[in-house]
Amino acid sequence: MYTPAVIINYEIMMRNLKEIQDLCNERGVKLRPHFKAHKTPYFADIQRQLGAIGFTTAKLAEAELLVNEGFRDILIAYPIVTLENVKRLKEISKKTKVSTIIDSLEGARVLSQGFGNQSLDVLIKIDTGLNRCGIKPNSNEVLNFVKDILKLKNLKIKGLLTHGGHSYKGKNIEEIKEIAEAEGKTLLELKEFLESKGIIIDEISVGSTPTLRYLLEIPKITEVRPGNYIFNDYTQVSLNTTTIENCALTVRSTVISRGIGKFIIDAGSKTLGLDKGTHGSEIIKGFGKILEYPDAEITALSEEHGIVKSSILPEIGEKITIIPNHSCVVMNLAPFVYLEKEGKFLLLENKGRGLNY
Amino acid sequence: MYTPAVIINYEIMMRNLKEIQDLCNERGVKLRPHFKAHKTPYFADIQRQLGAIGFTTAKLAEAELLVNEGFRDILIAYPIVTLENVKRLKEISKKTKVSTIIDSLEGARVLSQGFGNQSLDVLIKIDTGLNRCGIKPNSNEVLNFVKDILKLKNLKIKGLLTHGGHSYKGKNIEEIKEIAEAEGKTLLELKEFLESKGIIIDEISVGSTPTLRYLLEIPKITEVRPGNYIFNDYTQVSLNTTTIENCALTVRSTVISRGIGKFIIDAGSKTLGLDKGTHGSEIIKGFGKILEYPDAEITALSEEHGIVKSSILPEIGEKITIIPNHSCVVMNLAPFVYLEKEGKFLLLENKGRGLNY
């Protein structure tokens, strides 16, 4: 094994996956994991076997990979707003059930035009506070938008969808819990309002790994779409939504040089990414946690070097283990990963990395 | 062409490459471009045809790709400190001339041991201020280190090497020029000192794109190793070492959503990277420059979304052009790029992305 190397601990990963699937089963909520967290059909297959009802993707290229690998029922939770992309969606729809989200009339019109005589399931994307995509949850605004969509005969409104990604900026568990409750409450109030106007809303689809457990306590949520829960990372640990013991993905790295009060490792930004949180939040000091040197701090990353400030210096050539800040970006950077299972290392190609179009 | 897409303008790239090759030829300095900037044999081949005498890499995996693609004379400008990596270097040495750097006796001993009866060219890595790898340029310290290396009979000291990467933190051209001059002067003084002790130093290898032009004005520099100069990027523009017109790499992106005073694009951190400079410097506001909306600012990146603050809002579906902050990381993220040549777009696979081990 050459370093830097991305290692997935099978046992921890399975524990993470089963825990969330079991929770979903208990609550009668569908689990539709976000593929972007691992981008690897091998892991998607495990999720499917455990009970995932389908997959979420951001980009069409991810959905194309999944469908070509035999996966079914794909939600592209991303605005598809150009005719060339609607054609790709239509192509996918020949092989499996698909759905997507809308948050603009312009986008919806392009979808409707591209699908012609064929109908398409869509979810209305609501912005519950991340302040990225989505319609603001003003009842009348949403109603007017929905009425406009209903005029586009081939778009079938399947439900409401949100992503409470602002939970990644939560200062403590209480704040994250509040964000989760607001996320659920906002969608359920909108559902009630729309249904009072005769518009049936079947699906209430929510999800982010930090808010997941709290969302599952809210009745009438029908679907969750976490991604990161498969591996976790130092962002989740910093948010207190999990502990180090539940981090399934680590980066093995080698000490290549030393100086006064510092050492240099062979993992840089091209391996670890520069994330200090998620969605642009900067909640973490340093660029990952070194398990063997818990007091050390990875203070800077060049492309291929990590600079570590530390009072204790390891030997040159020594191997260290890093919990990265954001496991999703580490997966996207790695050409392959090592699956650590029963003391053996299995090399897994990372088929979906870079499929960001 | 689906977005986000990385586009290389052939004409600008050729102008950049020729300008630096011509400058090197005029000064009689060898040009050994850093492969990490593009990681694509297609571009390396152009550099070779124009006169590059060989290539620089950071990681062995990059060198392995180059050698397998028929490139010769590779400098792995990275400390190789483990026996498993020395074996890889030895394997490469069967096919071509190789050299590497040393900055620790521990590392040098592993190299020497691994090479056995075979000799290996090494350059002493000097830290001229980046404060990453390298021996501090204290004459007696360097002399003692060199004496220890000479005892390892199979390591042949070819010269001194540095990377003035701290120039990326330069506040203006004057500071960058000073860093370049110090970079050259430090190595040349060490050379003179070592030669006064009977140790011949043939090679003085320096290089970073910002300091390049100033380094080439210093006599007795024998080799430069720039990488970024092939494409440039918004970091170089911000440092005033080039202008927008010389940026050969752009990212084409689509507007997917709009809000009050903002719009959302389909290029996120998995396309643009989170760099706000190089080597951990944060000299730039925002995550790339949008050519069509020069007053807009990309204020945050999620994995697949860019959030742009702007008083003027483009249409949903509109295409925009981004000069990324750091073109080297954009290349490492892209599975393929489009070469724009005489009005046509040629798809080029990016063979070396992810080869960071």
XYZ file of C-alpha atoms in Angstrom:
714
model
C 0.000 0.000 0.000
C 1.542 3.287 -1.119
C 0.653 6.454 0.741
C -1.340 8.584 0.901
C -4.020 5.889 0.863
C -7.718 6.082 1.636
C -8.850 3.213 3.852
C -12.439 2.230 4.582
C -12.999 0.125 7.679
C -15.688 -2.352 6.649
C -16.912 -3.099 10.156
C -17.414 0.556 11.133
C -19.024 1.334 7.786
C -21.481 -1.561 8.116
C -22.344 -0.477 11.647
C -23.045 3.072 10.417
C -25.158 1.858 7.505
C -27.153 -0.636 9.546
C -27.822 1.785 12.374
C -29.448 4.329 10.063
C -31.292 1.712 7.992
C -32.683 0.181 11.203
C -33.767 3.595 12.473
C -35.526 4.275 9.159
C -37.212 0.872 9.236
C -38.425 1.448 12.803
C -39.933 4.782 11.810
C -41.304 3.546 8.510
C -39.300 6.175 6.631
C -37.724 5.463 3.238
C -33.937 5.769 3.055
C -32.602 7.153 -0.228
C -28.848 7.624 0.392
C -26.939 10.364 -1.393
C -24.479 8.744 -3.805
C -22.122 11.765 -3.738
C -20.688 10.660 -0.395
C -18.870 7.643 -1.855
C -19.528 7.604 -5.636
C -18.737 3.902 -5.732
C -21.228 1.252 -6.930
C -19.732 -1.261 -4.480
C -20.963 0.804 -1.525
C -24.270 1.616 -3.214
C -24.875 -2.106 -3.589
C -24.433 -2.644 0.154
C -26.866 0.194 0.853
C -29.393 -1.360 -1.533
C -29.050 -4.787 0.046
C -29.621 -3.290 3.489
C -32.869 -1.708 2.342
C -32.254 1.620 0.591
C -35.248 2.189 -1.717
C -33.196 4.058 -4.320
C -30.501 6.707 -4.577
C -30.080 10.447 -4.548
C -27.520 12.150 -6.768
C -26.505 15.737 -7.388
C -25.272 15.433 -10.949
C -26.655 13.547 -13.937
C -23.275 11.875 -14.518
C -23.622 10.184 -11.125
C -27.134 9.021 -12.027
C -25.895 7.732 -15.398
C -23.236 5.658 -13.654
C -25.753 4.236 -11.167
C -28.231 3.281 -13.868
C -25.535 1.719 -16.044
C -24.488 -0.333 -13.028
C -28.037 -1.629 -12.641
C -29.325 0.587 -9.838
C -32.940 1.713 -9.968
C -35.133 4.585 -8.715
C -32.898 7.632 -8.879
C -33.705 11.094 -7.572
C -31.515 13.787 -9.121
C -31.828 16.334 -6.309
C -30.427 19.143 -8.420
C -32.081 21.719 -10.691
C -31.988 20.492 -14.297
C -32.452 23.647 -16.328
C -31.007 23.100 -19.801
C -32.420 21.115 -22.692
C -29.200 19.101 -23.133
C -29.494 17.920 -19.522
C -33.216 17.173 -19.818
C -32.308 14.863 -22.708
C -29.920 12.998 -20.429
C -32.635 12.705 -17.773
C -35.058 11.360 -20.357
C -32.464 8.816 -21.439
C -32.115 7.665 -17.811
C -35.911 7.463 -17.514
C -35.923 4.766 -20.222
C -34.096 2.468 -17.832
C -35.570 3.313 -14.447
C -37.948 5.433 -12.432
C -36.466 8.900 -12.023
C -37.471 12.073 -10.295
C -35.909 15.490 -9.926
C -36.431 18.796 -8.170
C -37.618 22.184 -9.377
C -37.147 25.607 -7.846
C -37.810 27.897 -10.809
C -40.520 28.210 -13.419
C -37.837 28.636 -16.089
C -36.300 25.302 -15.139
C -39.692 23.603 -14.898
C -40.630 24.800 -18.393
C -37.448 23.329 -19.868
C -38.167 20.005 -18.132
C -41.751 20.014 -19.343
C -40.751 20.866 -22.895
C -38.061 18.193 -22.994
C -40.339 15.461 -21.654
C -43.079 16.144 -24.215
C -45.730 13.421 -23.988
C -43.944 11.661 -21.167
C -44.722 12.520 -17.542
C -42.039 13.251 -14.950
C -42.139 13.149 -11.150
C -40.854 16.338 -9.571
C -40.395 17.549 -6.018
C -40.633 21.207 -5.124
C -37.339 22.257 -3.573
C -37.913 24.404 -0.492
C -35.171 26.520 1.068
C -35.520 25.891 4.802
C -32.485 27.988 5.674
C -29.376 26.820 3.799
C -29.974 29.803 1.525
C -28.767 28.055 -1.609
C -31.336 26.673 -4.074
C -35.061 26.415 -3.375
C -38.267 28.395 -3.043
C -38.621 30.370 0.194
C -41.236 28.676 2.407
C -43.821 31.435 2.113
C -47.204 29.630 1.819
C -48.693 31.832 -0.873
C -45.493 32.010 -2.900
C -45.248 28.224 -2.846
C -48.938 27.902 -3.751
C -48.556 30.243 -6.724
C -45.468 28.362 -7.867
C -47.274 25.025 -7.555
C -50.245 26.372 -9.531
C -47.884 27.425 -12.325
C -46.285 23.983 -12.306
C -49.683 22.268 -12.486
C -50.285 24.076 -15.771
C -47.316 22.174 -17.192
C -49.385 19.025 -17.622
C -46.568 16.468 -17.776
C -44.857 17.434 -14.498
C -46.327 15.434 -11.604
C -45.749 17.015 -8.216
C -44.630 14.150 -6.040
C -43.820 16.118 -2.938
C -41.686 18.660 -1.149
C -37.948 18.382 -0.628
C -35.350 20.252 1.386
C -31.759 19.877 2.539
C -31.012 21.378 5.940
C -27.348 21.831 5.117
C -27.179 24.874 7.382
C -27.100 22.340 10.228
C -23.388 22.072 9.347
C -23.059 25.539 10.833
C -24.811 24.480 14.053
C -22.866 25.458 17.164
C -24.119 22.556 19.278
C -26.508 19.618 19.268
C -29.372 21.834 20.474
C -28.979 24.130 17.462
C -28.781 21.167 15.089
C -31.912 19.704 16.672
C -33.730 23.022 16.257
C -32.703 23.165 12.597
C -33.995 19.611 12.103
C -37.306 20.424 13.753
C -37.720 23.591 11.696
C -36.782 21.637 8.542
C -39.535 19.088 9.187
C -42.117 21.531 10.519
C -41.746 23.913 7.567
C -42.371 21.190 5.004
C -45.260 19.649 6.951
C -46.994 23.017 7.353
C -46.619 23.652 3.635
C -48.030 20.197 2.901
C -51.042 20.881 5.114
C -51.593 24.265 3.487
C -51.305 22.907 -0.058
C -53.594 19.975 0.736
C -56.172 22.417 2.141
C -56.095 23.895 -1.377
C -56.649 20.466 -2.916
C -53.055 19.770 -3.922
C -51.950 16.360 -2.647
C -48.364 16.139 -1.371
C -47.280 12.507 -0.971
C -43.587 12.844 -0.354
C -41.820 14.823 2.370
C -38.145 14.307 1.592
C -35.537 15.749 3.932
C -32.048 15.010 4.974
C -28.559 15.825 6.035
C -26.403 13.619 8.227
C -26.298 15.998 11.229
C -30.093 16.456 11.390
C -30.976 12.870 10.470
C -31.693 11.382 13.902
C -33.926 14.307 14.878
C -35.778 14.284 11.565
C -36.622 10.626 12.063
C -38.487 11.525 15.254
C -40.907 13.754 13.328
C -44.062 11.918 12.167
C -45.137 12.230 8.496
C -41.601 12.588 7.133
C -41.636 10.017 4.308
C -38.033 9.973 3.069
C -34.499 10.854 4.221
C -31.437 11.371 2.010
C -28.252 11.356 4.107
C -24.888 10.815 2.408
C -22.044 11.309 4.830
C -23.411 8.836 7.445
C -21.725 5.921 5.647
C -18.226 7.057 6.675
C -18.656 10.141 8.895
C -15.653 12.482 9.228
C -14.047 15.050 11.477
C -16.765 17.573 10.634
C -19.390 15.248 12.150
C -17.137 14.669 15.168
C -16.705 18.432 15.593
C -20.486 18.878 15.416
C -20.846 16.190 18.117
C -23.158 14.243 15.829
C -20.830 11.253 16.085
C -17.537 10.161 17.648
C -14.129 9.210 16.274
C -15.016 5.510 16.757
C -17.686 5.829 14.051
C -15.379 7.318 11.415
C -14.984 4.568 8.813
C -12.763 6.480 6.394
C -9.159 7.329 7.240
C -6.173 8.511 5.234
C -2.893 6.714 5.812
C 0.055 9.032 5.278
C 3.848 8.962 5.651
C 6.071 11.454 7.477
C 8.517 12.692 4.825
C 10.396 15.506 6.565
C 10.802 17.224 9.923
C 11.696 20.672 11.184
C 11.651 22.541 14.472
C 8.235 21.937 16.051
C 6.790 20.574 12.823
C 6.732 17.601 10.534
C 5.655 17.174 6.928
C 3.358 14.424 5.632
C 2.714 13.172 2.105
C -1.017 14.008 2.164
C -1.830 17.459 0.816
C -4.887 19.224 -0.553
C -5.013 16.831 -3.529
C -5.770 14.061 -1.026
C -7.489 15.694 1.960
C -9.208 18.685 0.343
C -9.164 22.128 1.929
C -12.551 21.813 3.641
C -12.796 23.059 7.202
C -16.442 22.093 7.383
C -19.229 21.689 4.839
C -21.125 24.163 2.620
C -18.390 26.745 3.175
C -18.582 26.670 6.964
C -15.261 26.835 8.811
C -15.887 25.137 12.115
C -12.660 23.158 12.360
C -9.103 24.162 13.209
C -6.665 22.339 10.966
C -7.115 20.055 7.978
C -7.842 16.722 9.639
C -7.187 14.901 12.905
C -4.098 12.719 13.311
C -5.019 9.780 15.532
C -1.469 8.981 16.684
C -0.689 12.633 17.520
C -3.925 14.078 18.907
C -2.225 17.301 20.033
C -0.712 17.955 16.603
C -2.435 20.268 14.112
C -2.312 20.070 10.320
C -1.918 23.818 9.875
C -1.506 24.088 6.103
C -1.779 22.005 2.965
C 0.127 22.423 -0.264
C -1.043 20.220 -3.108
C 1.086 17.257 -2.017
C 2.357 18.234 1.436
C 0.685 18.570 4.811
C 2.436 20.790 7.352
C 1.885 19.591 10.911
C 2.707 21.625 14.004
C 3.566 19.323 16.858
C 5.682 19.284 19.991
C 6.245 15.528 19.586
C 7.951 14.611 16.313
C 7.499 11.203 14.688
C 10.322 9.479 12.827
C 10.810 10.130 9.131
C 9.117 7.281 7.288
C 6.578 6.731 10.081
C 2.961 6.090 9.056
C 0.140 8.113 10.553
C -3.674 7.915 10.362
C -5.817 10.943 9.565
C -9.558 11.422 10.029
C -10.223 13.916 7.224
C -12.471 16.913 7.732
C -14.802 16.011 4.857
C -14.902 12.407 3.700
C -17.069 13.153 0.614
C -14.329 15.253 -0.997
C -11.636 12.731 -0.072
C -13.622 10.043 -1.912
C -13.960 12.319 -4.941
C -10.171 12.778 -5.043
C -9.146 9.129 -4.631
C -8.688 6.947 -7.740
C -9.188 3.892 -5.521
C -9.655 3.044 -1.869
C -8.628 0.125 0.325
C -11.441 -1.744 2.016
C -10.135 -3.074 5.322
C -12.097 -6.239 6.073
C -11.142 -8.954 8.533
C -7.521 -7.831 8.578
C -7.199 -7.804 4.781
C -7.118 -4.899 2.353
C -9.230 -5.098 -0.789
C -8.540 -2.550 -3.538
C -11.726 -0.880 -4.802
C -11.774 1.313 -7.879
C -13.602 4.582 -7.297
C -15.708 4.636 -10.454
C -17.662 7.794 -9.778
C -14.918 10.228 -8.822
C -14.975 13.345 -10.930
C -18.487 12.672 -12.260
C -19.513 16.195 -11.404
C -21.274 17.233 -14.603
C -20.467 19.850 -23.765
C -22.025 19.320 -20.340
C -21.165 21.705 -17.544
C -19.185 22.245 -15.459
C -16.491 21.756 -18.098
C -12.796 22.572 -18.026
C -11.655 24.262 -21.228
C -8.062 24.827 -22.309
C -7.512 27.513 -24.905
C -4.798 26.091 -27.159
C -3.589 29.421 -28.496
C -3.108 31.014 -25.069
C -1.485 27.862 -23.713
C 0.987 27.700 -26.617
C 1.832 31.375 -26.148
C 2.515 30.772 -22.434
C 4.643 27.708 -23.116
C 6.642 29.302 -25.924
C 7.292 32.498 -24.021
C 8.907 30.679 -21.106
C 10.770 28.194 -23.311
C 12.162 31.095 -25.371
C 13.224 32.941 -22.221
C 14.985 29.806 -20.966
C 16.693 29.300 -24.318
C 17.898 32.914 -24.368
C 19.391 32.527 -20.903
C 20.769 29.060 -21.542
C 18.755 27.659 -18.641
C 17.198 24.192 -18.759
C 13.416 24.041 -18.452
C 12.087 21.049 -16.529
C 8.332 21.722 -16.191
C 6.412 20.425 -13.195
C 3.978 17.759 -14.387
C 1.599 18.327 -11.438
C 0.166 21.427 -13.104
C -1.627 19.451 -15.836
C -0.951 15.715 -15.215
C -1.736 14.993 -18.853
C 0.773 13.364 -21.238
C -0.717 15.352 -24.152
C 0.489 18.618 -22.620
C 3.802 17.112 -21.501
C 4.425 16.099 -25.108
C 3.975 19.690 -26.286
C 6.389 20.882 -23.600
C 8.933 18.274 -24.706
C 8.604 19.231 -28.363
C 9.152 22.882 -27.482
C 12.401 22.048 -25.697
C 11.772 20.901 -22.126
C 14.767 18.730 -21.145
C 12.709 16.493 -18.874
C 10.010 16.685 -16.229
C 9.572 17.351 -12.549
C 7.012 15.451 -10.502
C 5.979 15.453 -6.864
C 4.762 11.883 -6.554
C 6.168 8.622 -7.889
C 2.798 7.747 -9.449
C 3.141 10.799 -11.706
C 6.661 9.721 -12.674
C 5.450 6.173 -13.370
C 2.790 7.524 -15.727
C 5.303 9.744 -17.547
C 7.798 6.922 -18.010
C 5.112 4.501 -19.180
C 4.062 7.111 -21.727
C 7.620 7.285 -23.062
C 8.885 10.433 -21.357
C 12.492 10.519 -20.207
C 14.660 12.258 -17.584
C 12.413 12.614 -14.559
C 13.192 14.502 -11.366
C 10.998 13.436 -8.462
C 11.285 16.640 -6.439
C 9.883 15.039 -3.309
C 11.527 13.254 -0.374
C 11.455 9.491 -0.955
C 11.918 8.043 2.511
C 10.491 4.512 2.556
C 11.920 1.332 1.106
C 8.721 0.533 -0.821
C 8.998 3.886 -2.602
C 12.729 3.483 -3.265
C 11.848 0.237 -5.053
C 9.460 2.149 -7.294
C 12.162 4.723 -8.035
C 14.604 1.959 -8.899
C 12.020 0.445 -11.231
C 11.664 3.816 -12.990
C 15.459 4.092 -13.218
C 15.498 0.964 -15.415
C 13.686 2.909 -18.102
C 15.126 6.402 -17.841
C 17.486 8.760 -16.090
C 15.989 9.750 -12.749
C 16.968 12.000 -9.912
C 15.398 12.956 -6.625
C 15.884 15.258 -3.667
C 17.052 14.662 -0.114
C 16.559 16.753 2.993
C 17.215 14.235 5.763
C 19.937 11.738 6.531
C 17.261 9.165 7.410
C 15.736 9.514 3.949
C 19.139 9.472 2.254
C 20.088 6.248 4.034
C 16.922 4.519 2.827
C 17.648 5.660 -0.745
C 21.242 4.488 -0.516
C 20.246 1.133 0.937
C 17.573 0.554 -1.689
C 19.855 1.425 -4.601
C 22.609 -0.957 -3.465
C 25.274 -1.195 -6.173
C 23.485 1.263 -8.410
C 24.238 4.991 -8.186
C 21.547 7.654 -7.926
C 21.635 11.375 -8.688
C 20.324 13.478 -5.817
C 19.847 17.177 -5.251
C 20.057 18.692 -1.796
C 16.745 20.381 -1.039
C 17.293 23.788 0.542
C 14.532 25.677 2.338
C 14.875 29.256 1.074
C 11.822 30.454 2.978
C 8.733 28.392 2.131
C 9.324 26.668 5.469
C 8.143 23.280 4.281
C 10.721 20.621 3.364
C 14.445 21.293 2.998
C 17.645 21.968 4.913
C 17.956 25.499 6.299
C 20.575 27.399 4.260
C 23.142 27.606 7.034
C 26.545 27.021 5.341
C 28.029 24.754 7.976
C 24.838 22.770 8.482
C 24.619 22.169 4.748
C 28.313 21.243 4.604
C 27.922 18.713 7.419
C 24.849 17.258 5.744
C 26.672 16.999 2.415
C 29.645 15.297 4.096
C 27.291 12.709 5.608
C 25.712 12.126 2.210
C 29.111 11.668 0.561
C 29.725 8.749 2.913
C 26.771 7.004 1.282
C 28.865 6.068 -1.732
C 26.067 5.446 -4.246
C 24.329 8.831 -3.869
C 25.803 11.345 -6.334
C 25.204 14.950 -5.363
C 24.098 16.586 -8.566
C 23.260 19.988 -7.169
C 21.102 22.174 -4.982
C 17.371 22.621 -5.366
C 14.751 24.913 -3.887
C 11.162 25.962 -4.474
C 10.394 29.568 -3.596
C 6.736 28.816 -3.025
C 6.535 31.573 -0.424
C 6.466 33.940 -3.400
C 2.760 33.003 -3.537
C 2.397 35.072 -0.387
C 4.135 38.068 -1.974
C 2.174 41.287 -1.558
C 3.429 42.870 -4.770
C 5.844 42.366 -7.648
C 8.694 43.954 -5.660
C 8.300 41.385 -2.884
C 8.126 38.532 -5.392
C 11.265 39.862 -7.089
C 13.058 40.022 -3.740
C 12.046 36.436 -2.970
C 13.357 35.348 -6.379
C 16.652 37.131 -5.839
C 17.057 35.652 -2.367
C 16.142 32.206 -3.753
C 18.914 32.418 -6.366
C 21.475 34.155 -4.163
C 21.099 31.656 -1.311
C 21.752 28.670 -3.552
C 24.634 30.329 -5.389
C 26.347 31.316 -2.141
C 25.987 27.759 -0.865
C 27.412 26.451 -4.141
C 30.417 28.770 -3.836
C 30.955 27.750 -0.215
C 30.685 24.022 -0.940
C 32.987 24.312 -3.957
C 35.540 26.133 -1.771
C 35.475 22.924 0.286
C 36.058 20.828 -2.819
C 32.471 19.689 -3.353
C 31.381 20.348 -6.935
C 27.788 21.549 -7.391
C 26.725 21.313 -11.046
C 23.028 21.962 -10.844
C 21.248 24.974 -9.371
C 17.585 24.106 -9.767
C 14.961 26.648 -8.764
C 11.474 27.522 -9.692
C 7.978 28.699 -9.094
C 5.823 30.458 -11.650
C 5.686 33.829 -9.826
C 9.476 34.083 -9.384
C 10.385 32.561 -12.754
C 11.101 35.678 -14.803
C 13.306 37.160 -12.090
C 15.174 33.905 -11.522
C 16.031 33.762 -15.208
C 17.882 37.070 -14.865
C 20.296 35.577 -12.324
C 23.468 34.124 -13.917
C 24.544 30.574 -12.972
C 21.018 29.278 -12.396
C 21.081 26.056 -14.444
C 17.484 24.810 -14.292
C 13.953 26.074 -13.646
C 10.892 23.972 -12.767
C 7.700 26.020 -13.163
C 4.354 24.239 -13.418
C 1.492 26.689 -13.367
C 2.866 28.842 -16.246
C 1.196 26.560 -18.817
C -2.313 27.765 -17.892
C -1.914 30.480 -15.235
C -4.916 31.198 -13.002
C -6.552 33.850 -10.868
C -3.846 33.466 -8.218
C -1.219 34.565 -10.765
C -3.484 37.421 -11.867
C -3.939 38.501 -8.238
C -0.155 38.422 -7.741
C 0.208 40.613 -10.857
C 2.537 38.036 -12.374
C 0.224 37.755 -15.368
C -3.060 39.090 -16.735
C -6.462 37.554 -17.449
C -5.549 37.394 -21.166
C -2.875 34.797 -20.379
C -5.184 32.452 -18.466
C -5.552 29.414 -20.729
C -7.775 27.348 -18.433
C -11.383 28.305 -17.759
C -14.373 26.527 -16.263
C -17.645 26.770 -18.147
C -20.597 26.625 -15.778
C -24.398 26.955 -15.931
C -26.642 29.174 -13.806
C -29.080 26.758 -12.132
C -30.988 28.946 -9.669
C -31.425 32.543 -8.556
C -32.339 34.388 -5.380
C -32.316 37.952 -4.102
C -28.901 39.414 -4.960
C -27.443 36.006 -5.738
C -27.346 33.239 -8.268
C -26.257 29.619 -8.059
C -23.939 27.880 -10.535
C -23.265 24.195 -11.164
C -19.545 24.424 -10.341
C -18.737 23.696 -6.698
C -15.691 22.670 -4.710
C -15.528 19.325 -6.546
C -14.778 21.317 -9.711
C -13.079 24.547 -8.610
C -11.361 23.480 -5.377
C -11.432 25.637 -2.257
C -8.055 27.287 -2.856
C -7.835 31.015 -2.244
C -4.180 31.055 -3.212
C -1.384 28.488 -3.164
C 0.500 26.729 -0.328
C -2.248 27.713 2.100
C -2.070 31.447 1.370
C -5.398 33.271 1.201
C -4.778 36.233 -1.047
C -7.995 36.110 -3.047
C -11.564 37.101 -2.216
C -13.976 34.562 -3.626
C -13.502 31.226 -5.364
C -12.760 32.287 -8.928
C -13.420 35.188 -11.289
C -16.503 35.193 -13.515
C -15.579 36.873 -16.795
C -19.130 37.850 -17.792
C -19.940 39.309 -14.345
C -16.718 40.937 -13.143
C -18.440 42.596 -10.179
C -19.938 39.327 -8.946
C -18.216 37.281 -6.239
C -18.315 33.511 -5.770
C -18.735 33.720 -2.005
C -19.124 30.045 -1.085
C -18.830 26.603 -2.597
C -20.722 23.474 -1.632
C -19.529 20.301 -3.310
C -21.647 20.852 -6.428
C -22.940 24.418 -6.066
C -21.286 27.806 -6.309
C -23.054 30.681 -4.566
C -22.517 33.984 -6.365
C -23.351 37.374 -4.896
C -24.220 39.780 -7.669
C -26.346 42.851 -8.260
C -26.888 41.792 -11.890
C -28.583 38.407 -12.225
C -28.106 36.216 -15.296
C -30.918 34.073 -16.692
C -31.390 30.540 -15.410
C -29.662 28.253 -17.897
C -27.135 30.929 -18.909
C -23.515 29.822 -19.349
C -20.699 31.658 -17.593
C -16.896 31.457 -17.746
C -14.765 31.209 -14.610
C -11.028 31.771 -14.209
C -10.359 29.441 -11.266
C -8.130 30.464 -8.383
C -5.785 27.503 -8.772
C -5.653 25.734 -12.124
C -3.478 22.833 -10.844
C -6.219 21.597 -8.507
C -8.906 22.059 -11.165
C -6.907 19.790 -13.486
C -6.567 17.203 -10.717
C -10.356 17.160 -10.268
C -11.360 16.936 -13.940
C -11.796 13.495 -15.553
C -11.285 15.147 -18.933
C -10.826 18.606 -20.416
C -11.852 20.252 -23.664
C -9.038 21.609 -25.792
C -10.347 24.632 -27.672
C -8.374 24.834 -30.909
C -9.326 26.772 -34.010
C -12.951 26.989 -32.928
C -13.255 23.261 -32.250
C -13.346 21.377 -28.967
C -11.216 18.257 -28.614
C -11.907 15.992 -25.631
C -8.721 15.052 -23.759
C -8.673 12.400 -21.066
C -6.865 13.546 -17.938
C -4.743 10.466 -17.329
C -2.814 11.677 -14.328
C -5.566 13.028 -12.100
C -5.522 11.495 -8.675
C -2.001 10.088 -9.080
C -1.000 11.542 -5.755
C 0.768 8.587 -4.157
